[in-house]
CSV table of C-alpha atoms in Angstrom, one decimal:
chain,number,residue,atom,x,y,z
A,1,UNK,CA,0.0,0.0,0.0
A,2,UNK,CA,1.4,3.4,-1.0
A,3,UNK,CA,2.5,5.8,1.8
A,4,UNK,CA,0.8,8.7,0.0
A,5,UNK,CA,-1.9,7.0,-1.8
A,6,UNK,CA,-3.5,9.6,-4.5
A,7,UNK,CA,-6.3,11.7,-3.3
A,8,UNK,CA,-9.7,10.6,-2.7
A,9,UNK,CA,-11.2,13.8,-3.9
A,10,UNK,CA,-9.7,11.9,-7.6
A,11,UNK,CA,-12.8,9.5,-7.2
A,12,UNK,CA,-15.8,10.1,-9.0
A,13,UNK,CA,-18.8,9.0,-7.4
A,14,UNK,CA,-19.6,5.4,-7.3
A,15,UNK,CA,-22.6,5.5,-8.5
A,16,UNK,CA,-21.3,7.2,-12.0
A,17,UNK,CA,-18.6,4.0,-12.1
A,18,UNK,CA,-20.8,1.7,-11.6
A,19,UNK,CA,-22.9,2.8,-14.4
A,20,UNK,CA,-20.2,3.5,-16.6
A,21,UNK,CA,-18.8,-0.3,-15.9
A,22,UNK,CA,-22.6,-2.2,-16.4
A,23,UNK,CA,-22.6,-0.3,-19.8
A,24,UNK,CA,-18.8,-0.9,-20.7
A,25,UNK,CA,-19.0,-4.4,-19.9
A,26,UNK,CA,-22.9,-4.8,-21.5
A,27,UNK,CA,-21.8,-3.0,-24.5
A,28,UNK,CA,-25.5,-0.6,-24.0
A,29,UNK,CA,-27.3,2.0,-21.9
A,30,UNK,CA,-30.9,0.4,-22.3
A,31,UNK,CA,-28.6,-3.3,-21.2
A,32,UNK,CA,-26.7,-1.9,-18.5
A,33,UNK,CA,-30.1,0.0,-16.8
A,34,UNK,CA,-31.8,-3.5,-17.0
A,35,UNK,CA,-28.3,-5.1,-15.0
A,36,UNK,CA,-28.6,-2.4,-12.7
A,37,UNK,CA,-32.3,-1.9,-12.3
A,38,UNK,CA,-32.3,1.8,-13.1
A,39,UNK,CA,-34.0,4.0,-15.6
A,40,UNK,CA,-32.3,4.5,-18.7
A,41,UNK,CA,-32.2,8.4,-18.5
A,42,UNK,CA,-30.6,7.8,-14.7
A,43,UNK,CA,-27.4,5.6,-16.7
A,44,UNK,CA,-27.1,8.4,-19.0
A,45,UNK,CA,-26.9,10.7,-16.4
A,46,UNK,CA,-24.7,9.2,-14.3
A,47,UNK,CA,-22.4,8.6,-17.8
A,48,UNK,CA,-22.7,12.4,-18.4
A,49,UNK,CA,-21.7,13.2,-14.8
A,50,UNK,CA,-18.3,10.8,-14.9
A,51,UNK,CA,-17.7,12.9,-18.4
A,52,UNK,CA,-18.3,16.2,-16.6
A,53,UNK,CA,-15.9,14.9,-13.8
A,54,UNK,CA,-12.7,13.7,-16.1
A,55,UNK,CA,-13.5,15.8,-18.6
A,56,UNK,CA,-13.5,13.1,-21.2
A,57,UNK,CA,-16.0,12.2,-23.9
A,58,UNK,CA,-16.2,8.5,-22.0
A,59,UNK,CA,-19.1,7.3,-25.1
A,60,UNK,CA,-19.7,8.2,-28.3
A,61,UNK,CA,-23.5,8.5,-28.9
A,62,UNK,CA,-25.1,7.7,-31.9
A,63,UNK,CA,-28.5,6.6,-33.8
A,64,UNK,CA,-26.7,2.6,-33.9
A,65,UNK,CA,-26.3,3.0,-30.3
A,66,UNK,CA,-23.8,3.8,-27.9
A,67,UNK,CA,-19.9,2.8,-28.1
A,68,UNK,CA,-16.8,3.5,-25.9
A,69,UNK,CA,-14.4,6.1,-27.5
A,70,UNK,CA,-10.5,5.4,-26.9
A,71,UNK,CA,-10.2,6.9,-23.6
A,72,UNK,CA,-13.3,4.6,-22.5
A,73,UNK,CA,-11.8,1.5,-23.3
A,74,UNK,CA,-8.5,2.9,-22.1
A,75,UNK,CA,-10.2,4.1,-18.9
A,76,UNK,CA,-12.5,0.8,-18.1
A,77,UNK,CA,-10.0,-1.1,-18.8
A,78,UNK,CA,-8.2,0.6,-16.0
A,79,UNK,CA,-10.5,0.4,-13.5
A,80,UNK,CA,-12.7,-2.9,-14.0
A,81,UNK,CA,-9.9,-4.9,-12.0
A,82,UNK,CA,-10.1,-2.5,-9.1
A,83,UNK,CA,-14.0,-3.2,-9.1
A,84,UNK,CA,-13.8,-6.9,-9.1
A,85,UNK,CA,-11.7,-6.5,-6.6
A,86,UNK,CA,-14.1,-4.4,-4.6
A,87,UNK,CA,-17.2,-6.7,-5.3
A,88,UNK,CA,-15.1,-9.9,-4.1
A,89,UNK,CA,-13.7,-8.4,-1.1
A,90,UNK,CA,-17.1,-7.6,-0.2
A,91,UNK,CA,-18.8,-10.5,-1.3
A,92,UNK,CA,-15.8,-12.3,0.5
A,93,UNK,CA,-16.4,-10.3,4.1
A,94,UNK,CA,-20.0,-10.8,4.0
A,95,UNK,CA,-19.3,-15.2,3.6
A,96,UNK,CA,-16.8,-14.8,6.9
A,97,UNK,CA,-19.8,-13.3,8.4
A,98,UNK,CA,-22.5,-15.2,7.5
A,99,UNK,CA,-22.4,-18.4,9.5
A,100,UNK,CA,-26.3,-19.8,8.9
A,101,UNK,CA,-25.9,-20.7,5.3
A,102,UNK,CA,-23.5,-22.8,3.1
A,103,UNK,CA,-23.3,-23.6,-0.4
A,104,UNK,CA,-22.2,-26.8,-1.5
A,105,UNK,CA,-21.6,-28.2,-5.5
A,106,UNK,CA,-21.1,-31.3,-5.4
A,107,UNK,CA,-20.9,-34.1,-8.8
A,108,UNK,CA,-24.4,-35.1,-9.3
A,109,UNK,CA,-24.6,-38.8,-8.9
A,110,UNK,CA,-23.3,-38.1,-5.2
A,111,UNK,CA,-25.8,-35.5,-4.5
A,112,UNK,CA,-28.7,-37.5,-6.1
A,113,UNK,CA,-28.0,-40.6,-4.6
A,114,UNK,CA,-26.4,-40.0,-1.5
A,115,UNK,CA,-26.2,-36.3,0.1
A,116,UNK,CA,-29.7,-35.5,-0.5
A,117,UNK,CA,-30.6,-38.2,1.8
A,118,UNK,CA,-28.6,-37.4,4.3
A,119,UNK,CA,-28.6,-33.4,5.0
A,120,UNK,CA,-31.5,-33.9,7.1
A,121,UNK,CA,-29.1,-35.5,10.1
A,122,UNK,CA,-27.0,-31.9,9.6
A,123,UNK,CA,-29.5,-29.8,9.3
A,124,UNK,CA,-31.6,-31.3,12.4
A,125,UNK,CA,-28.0,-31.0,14.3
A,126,UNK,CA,-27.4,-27.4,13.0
A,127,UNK,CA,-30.5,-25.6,13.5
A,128,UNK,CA,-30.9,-22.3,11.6
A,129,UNK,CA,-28.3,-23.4,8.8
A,130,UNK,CA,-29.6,-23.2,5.2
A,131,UNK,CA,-27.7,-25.0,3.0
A,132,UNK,CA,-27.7,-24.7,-0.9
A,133,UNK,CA,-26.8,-27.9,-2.7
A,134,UNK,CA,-26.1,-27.9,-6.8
A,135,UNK,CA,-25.2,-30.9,-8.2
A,136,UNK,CA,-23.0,-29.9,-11.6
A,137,UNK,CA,-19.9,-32.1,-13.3
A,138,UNK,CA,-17.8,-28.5,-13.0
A,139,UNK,CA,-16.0,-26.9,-10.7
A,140,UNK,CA,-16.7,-23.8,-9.1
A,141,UNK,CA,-14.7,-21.2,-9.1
A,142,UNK,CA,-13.8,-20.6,-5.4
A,143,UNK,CA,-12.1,-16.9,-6.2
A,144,UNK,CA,-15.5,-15.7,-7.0
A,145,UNK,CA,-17.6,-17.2,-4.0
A,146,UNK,CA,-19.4,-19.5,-6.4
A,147,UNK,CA,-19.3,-21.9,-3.3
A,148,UNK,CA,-17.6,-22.6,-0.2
A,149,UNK,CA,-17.3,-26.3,-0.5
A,150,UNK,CA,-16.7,-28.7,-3.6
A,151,UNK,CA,-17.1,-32.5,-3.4
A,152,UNK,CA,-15.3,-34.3,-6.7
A,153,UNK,CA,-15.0,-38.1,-7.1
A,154,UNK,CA,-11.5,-38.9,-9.0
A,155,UNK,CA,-10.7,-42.3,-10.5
A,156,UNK,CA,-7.3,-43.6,-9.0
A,157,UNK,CA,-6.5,-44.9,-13.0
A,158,UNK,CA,-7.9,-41.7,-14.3
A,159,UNK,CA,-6.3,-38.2,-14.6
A,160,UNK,CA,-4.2,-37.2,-11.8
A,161,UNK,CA,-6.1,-34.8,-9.5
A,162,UNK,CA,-4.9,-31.1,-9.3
A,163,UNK,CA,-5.7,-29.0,-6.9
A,164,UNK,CA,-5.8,-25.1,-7.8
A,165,UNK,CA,-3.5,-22.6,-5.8
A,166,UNK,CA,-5.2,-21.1,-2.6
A,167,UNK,CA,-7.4,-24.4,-2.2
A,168,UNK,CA,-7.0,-27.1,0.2
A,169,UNK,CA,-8.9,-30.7,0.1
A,170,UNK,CA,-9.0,-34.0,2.4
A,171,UNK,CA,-9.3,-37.3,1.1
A,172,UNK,CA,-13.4,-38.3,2.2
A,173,UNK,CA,-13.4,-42.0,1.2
A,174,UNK,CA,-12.0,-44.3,-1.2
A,175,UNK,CA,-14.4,-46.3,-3.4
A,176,UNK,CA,-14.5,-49.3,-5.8
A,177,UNK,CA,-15.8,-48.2,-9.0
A,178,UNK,CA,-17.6,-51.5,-10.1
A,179,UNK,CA,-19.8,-52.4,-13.2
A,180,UNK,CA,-23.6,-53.0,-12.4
A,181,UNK,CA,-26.8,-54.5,-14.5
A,182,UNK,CA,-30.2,-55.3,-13.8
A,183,UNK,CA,-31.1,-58.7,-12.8
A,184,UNK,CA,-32.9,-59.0,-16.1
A,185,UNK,CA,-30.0,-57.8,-18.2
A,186,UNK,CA,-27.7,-60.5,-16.7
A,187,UNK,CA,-30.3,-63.4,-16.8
A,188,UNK,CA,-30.4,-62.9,-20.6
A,189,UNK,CA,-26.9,-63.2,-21.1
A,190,UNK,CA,-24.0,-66.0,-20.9
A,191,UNK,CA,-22.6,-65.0,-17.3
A,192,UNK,CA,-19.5,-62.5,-17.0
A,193,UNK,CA,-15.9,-64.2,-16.3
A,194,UNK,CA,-13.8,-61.5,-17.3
A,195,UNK,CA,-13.6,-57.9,-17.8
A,196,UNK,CA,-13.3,-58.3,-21.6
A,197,UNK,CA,-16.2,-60.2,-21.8
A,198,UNK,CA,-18.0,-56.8,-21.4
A,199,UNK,CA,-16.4,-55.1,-24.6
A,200,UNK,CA,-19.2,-57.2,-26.4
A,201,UNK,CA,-22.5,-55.9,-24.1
A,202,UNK,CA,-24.5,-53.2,-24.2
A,203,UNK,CA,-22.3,-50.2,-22.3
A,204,UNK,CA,-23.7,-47.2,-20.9
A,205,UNK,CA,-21.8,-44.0,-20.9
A,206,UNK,CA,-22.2,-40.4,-19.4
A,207,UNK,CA,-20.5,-37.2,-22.1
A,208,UNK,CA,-18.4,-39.9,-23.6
A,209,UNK,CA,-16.4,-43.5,-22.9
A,210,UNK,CA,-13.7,-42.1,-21.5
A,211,UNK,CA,-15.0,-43.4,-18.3
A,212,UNK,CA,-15.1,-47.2,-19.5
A,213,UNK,CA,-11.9,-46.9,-21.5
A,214,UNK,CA,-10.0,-46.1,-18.7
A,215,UNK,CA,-11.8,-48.9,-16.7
A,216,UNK,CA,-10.7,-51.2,-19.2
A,217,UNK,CA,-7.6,-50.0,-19.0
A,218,UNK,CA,-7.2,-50.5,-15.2
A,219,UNK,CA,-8.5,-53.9,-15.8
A,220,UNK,CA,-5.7,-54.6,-18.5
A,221,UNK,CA,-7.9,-54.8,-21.5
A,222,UNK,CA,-6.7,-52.6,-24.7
A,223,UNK,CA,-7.6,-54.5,-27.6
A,224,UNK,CA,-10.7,-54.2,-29.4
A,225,UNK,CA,-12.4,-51.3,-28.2
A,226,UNK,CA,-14.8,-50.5,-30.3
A,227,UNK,CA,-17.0,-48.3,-27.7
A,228,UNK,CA,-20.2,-47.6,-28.6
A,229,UNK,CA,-23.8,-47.5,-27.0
A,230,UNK,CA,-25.8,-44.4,-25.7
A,231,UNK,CA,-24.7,-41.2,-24.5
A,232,UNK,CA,-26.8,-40.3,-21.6
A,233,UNK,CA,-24.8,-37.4,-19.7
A,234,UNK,CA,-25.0,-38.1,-16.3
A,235,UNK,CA,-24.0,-41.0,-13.7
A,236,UNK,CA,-27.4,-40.7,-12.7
A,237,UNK,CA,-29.3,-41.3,-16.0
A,238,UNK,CA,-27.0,-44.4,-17.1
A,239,UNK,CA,-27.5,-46.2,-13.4
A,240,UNK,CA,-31.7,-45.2,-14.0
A,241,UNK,CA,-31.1,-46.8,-17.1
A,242,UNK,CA,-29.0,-49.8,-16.1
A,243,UNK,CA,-32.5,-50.1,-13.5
A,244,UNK,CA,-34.2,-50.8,-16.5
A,245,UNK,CA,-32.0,-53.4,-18.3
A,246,UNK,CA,-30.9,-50.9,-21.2
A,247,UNK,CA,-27.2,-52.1,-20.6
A,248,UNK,CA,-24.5,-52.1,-17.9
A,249,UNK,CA,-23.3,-48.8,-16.1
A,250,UNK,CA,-20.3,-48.0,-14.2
A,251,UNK,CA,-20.6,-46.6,-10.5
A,252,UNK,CA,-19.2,-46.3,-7.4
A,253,UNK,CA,-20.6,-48.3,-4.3
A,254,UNK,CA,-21.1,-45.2,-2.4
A,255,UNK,CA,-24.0,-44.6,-5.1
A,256,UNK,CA,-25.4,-48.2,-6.0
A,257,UNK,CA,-25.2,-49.4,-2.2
A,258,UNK,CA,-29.4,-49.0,-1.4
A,259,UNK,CA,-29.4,-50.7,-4.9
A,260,UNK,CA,-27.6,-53.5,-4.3
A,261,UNK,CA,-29.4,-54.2,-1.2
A,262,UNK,CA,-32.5,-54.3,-2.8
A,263,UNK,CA,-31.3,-56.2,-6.3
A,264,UNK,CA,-32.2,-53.8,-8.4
A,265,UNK,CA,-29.0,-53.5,-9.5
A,266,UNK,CA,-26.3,-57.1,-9.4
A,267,UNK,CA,-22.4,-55.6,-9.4
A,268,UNK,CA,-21.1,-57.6,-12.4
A,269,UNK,CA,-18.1,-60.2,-11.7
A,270,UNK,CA,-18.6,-60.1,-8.1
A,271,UNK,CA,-16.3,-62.9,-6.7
A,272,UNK,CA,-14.6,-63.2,-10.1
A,273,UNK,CA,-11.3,-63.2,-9.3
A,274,UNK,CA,-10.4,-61.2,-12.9
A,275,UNK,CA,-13.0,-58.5,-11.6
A,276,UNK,CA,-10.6,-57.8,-8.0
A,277,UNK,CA,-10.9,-54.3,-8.2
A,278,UNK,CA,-8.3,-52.3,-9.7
A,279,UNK,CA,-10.3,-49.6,-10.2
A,280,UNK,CA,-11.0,-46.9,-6.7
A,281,UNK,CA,-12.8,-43.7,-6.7
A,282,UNK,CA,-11.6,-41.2,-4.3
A,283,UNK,CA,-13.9,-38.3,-2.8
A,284,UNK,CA,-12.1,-35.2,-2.5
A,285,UNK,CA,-13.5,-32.6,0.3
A,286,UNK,CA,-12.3,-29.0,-1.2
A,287,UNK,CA,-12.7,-25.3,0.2
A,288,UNK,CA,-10.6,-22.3,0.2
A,289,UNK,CA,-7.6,-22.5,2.4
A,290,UNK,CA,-8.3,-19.5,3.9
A,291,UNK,CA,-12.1,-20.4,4.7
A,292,UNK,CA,-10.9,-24.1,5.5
A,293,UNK,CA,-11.5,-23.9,9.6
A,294,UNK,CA,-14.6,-21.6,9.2
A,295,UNK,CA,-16.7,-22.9,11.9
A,296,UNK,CA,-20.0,-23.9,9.7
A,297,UNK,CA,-17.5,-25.0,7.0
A,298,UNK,CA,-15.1,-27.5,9.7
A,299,UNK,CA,-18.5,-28.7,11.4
A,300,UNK,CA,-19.7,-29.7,7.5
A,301,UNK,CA,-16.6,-31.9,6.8
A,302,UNK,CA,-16.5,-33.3,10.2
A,303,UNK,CA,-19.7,-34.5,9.6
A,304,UNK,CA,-19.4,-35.5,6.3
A,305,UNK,CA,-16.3,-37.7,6.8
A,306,UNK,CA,-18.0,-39.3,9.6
A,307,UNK,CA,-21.7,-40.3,7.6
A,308,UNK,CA,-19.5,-41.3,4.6
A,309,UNK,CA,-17.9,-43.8,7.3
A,310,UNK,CA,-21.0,-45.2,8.2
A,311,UNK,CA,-21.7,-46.2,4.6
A,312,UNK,CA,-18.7,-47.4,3.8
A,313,UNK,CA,-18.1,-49.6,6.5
A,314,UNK,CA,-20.9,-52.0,6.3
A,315,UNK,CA,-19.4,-52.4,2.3
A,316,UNK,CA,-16.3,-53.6,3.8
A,317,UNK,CA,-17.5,-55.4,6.2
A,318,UNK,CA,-19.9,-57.6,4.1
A,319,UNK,CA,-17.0,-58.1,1.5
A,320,UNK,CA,-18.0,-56.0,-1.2
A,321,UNK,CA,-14.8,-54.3,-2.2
């Protein structure tokens, strides 16, 4: 910080920036009144006033609309840092503060199958906490408070897992990642010895096969791999799929477990000793570093780790693994 740090009287008012930025960034007056939810005559004002101020034509007017001269561009580009930086500080100090509500993304099948039904034991322990759950494949991005906790499940044969600088994650549980049918599926087939043995049924894929070529991969099986079979997006839609006998799915036990139980789903090559599982899943618990011991935050993963326990246990104890 600069020891004599320009004058303040240099700012125009904030209301004028903040107008000039919404139609900078909007690329319109009528666009950047609507973002703001001010009257189009108010934006041009406030443009007119930061023009009076510098005593700069900021915009060129004109009957095809309204465009930044040189010294606008020049000028927003200038300043539009300093105002993220503003809006994120803030937005920052007001998350330290607010300790009754926590956002969580987390990858969909998990959330679907398995957190849904279990945030009722945290919320009844944590009354007053409101807790905003969105399951979605990407990652947010913490630097602009799109959450305060992610929860990613990373193959141990897939990509190798990253973490971005200023984060900090904890290993939540490791998973077999196991391939599962209907009952039906499997009765009208020959039964399953081997891993390669599947290269010739009916596979069900999320965005793409990457997720069964690699499981193939891990199971040492690279020739003729011919993937095909339907596209279906999510983990969620190929298990709901696999329910119905459309084909066999890949998933994770943490997921298929109430599903197993009840045989809607049979894990395929179970006791086959070419099936021993080379292929693990690891959930990753991630927050900012600097938000990681946040009360509401610590009492979350403390939680989670131990529920996820629970689950996992009886797996291991009843030999699925």
């Amino acid at each position: 910080m600069s020891i004599n740090p320009p004058s303040r009287k240099a700012l125009p008012p904030f209301e004028a920036l903040r107008a000039f930025d919404a139609v900078a960034r909007l690329r319109g007056i009528r666009k950047a009144a609507l973002s703001l939810g001010r009257d189009h005559a108010v934006v041009s004002r406030h443009l007119r006033g930061i023009e009076s101020w510098t005593g700069t034509t900021l915009i060129e007017r004109g009957s095809g609309g309204s465009v930044l001269t040189e010294d606008g561009k020049r000028y927003h580009k200038q300043i539009a840092e300093a105002l993220d930086n503003i809006a994120l500080a803030t937005i920052d100090l007001m998350r330290r503060g607010d300790r009754h509500r926590l956002h969580i993304w987390s990858m969909p099948g998990f959330a679907f199958h398995w957190l849904s039904r279990q945030l009722g034991a945290f919320e009844k322990a944590n009354a007053g906490v409101d807790i905003e759950l969105r399951p979605t494949d990407r990652s947010p991005n913490f630097a602009y408070h799109e959450s305060d906790i992610d929860i990613r499940f990373v193959s141990t044969y897939g990509d190798p897992f990253e973490l971005a600088p200023g984060l900090k994650s904890i290993e939540l549980a490791r998973v077999p990642i196991v391939p599962v049918a209907s009952p039906a599926y499997l009765a009208s087939h020959p039964p399953i010895k081997t891993p390669a043995e599947l290269t010739k049924h009916r596979l069900l894929h999320e965005h793409n096969f990457d997720s069964w070529a690699t499981w193939f991969a891990a199971h040492r099986v690279y020739e003729d791999l011919d993937l095909n079979g339907p596209l279906l997006w999510q983990g969620h839609l190929t298990l709901e799929a696999a329910r119905h006998g459309r084909g066999v799915a890949l998933a994770n036990h943490m997921i298929v477990v109430e599903d197993l139980k009840a045989g809607h789903l049979i894990e395929v090559g179970l006791n086959e000793p070419a099936f021993e599982s080379y292929g693990m899943g690891i959930y990753h618990f991630i927050a900012r570093a600097d938000r990681w011991d946040q009360p509401l935050i610590r009492r979350f993963r403390q939680w989670l780790i131990h529920a996820m326990g629970e689950t996992i246990l009886p797996l291991s104890t009843s030999g699925a693994s």
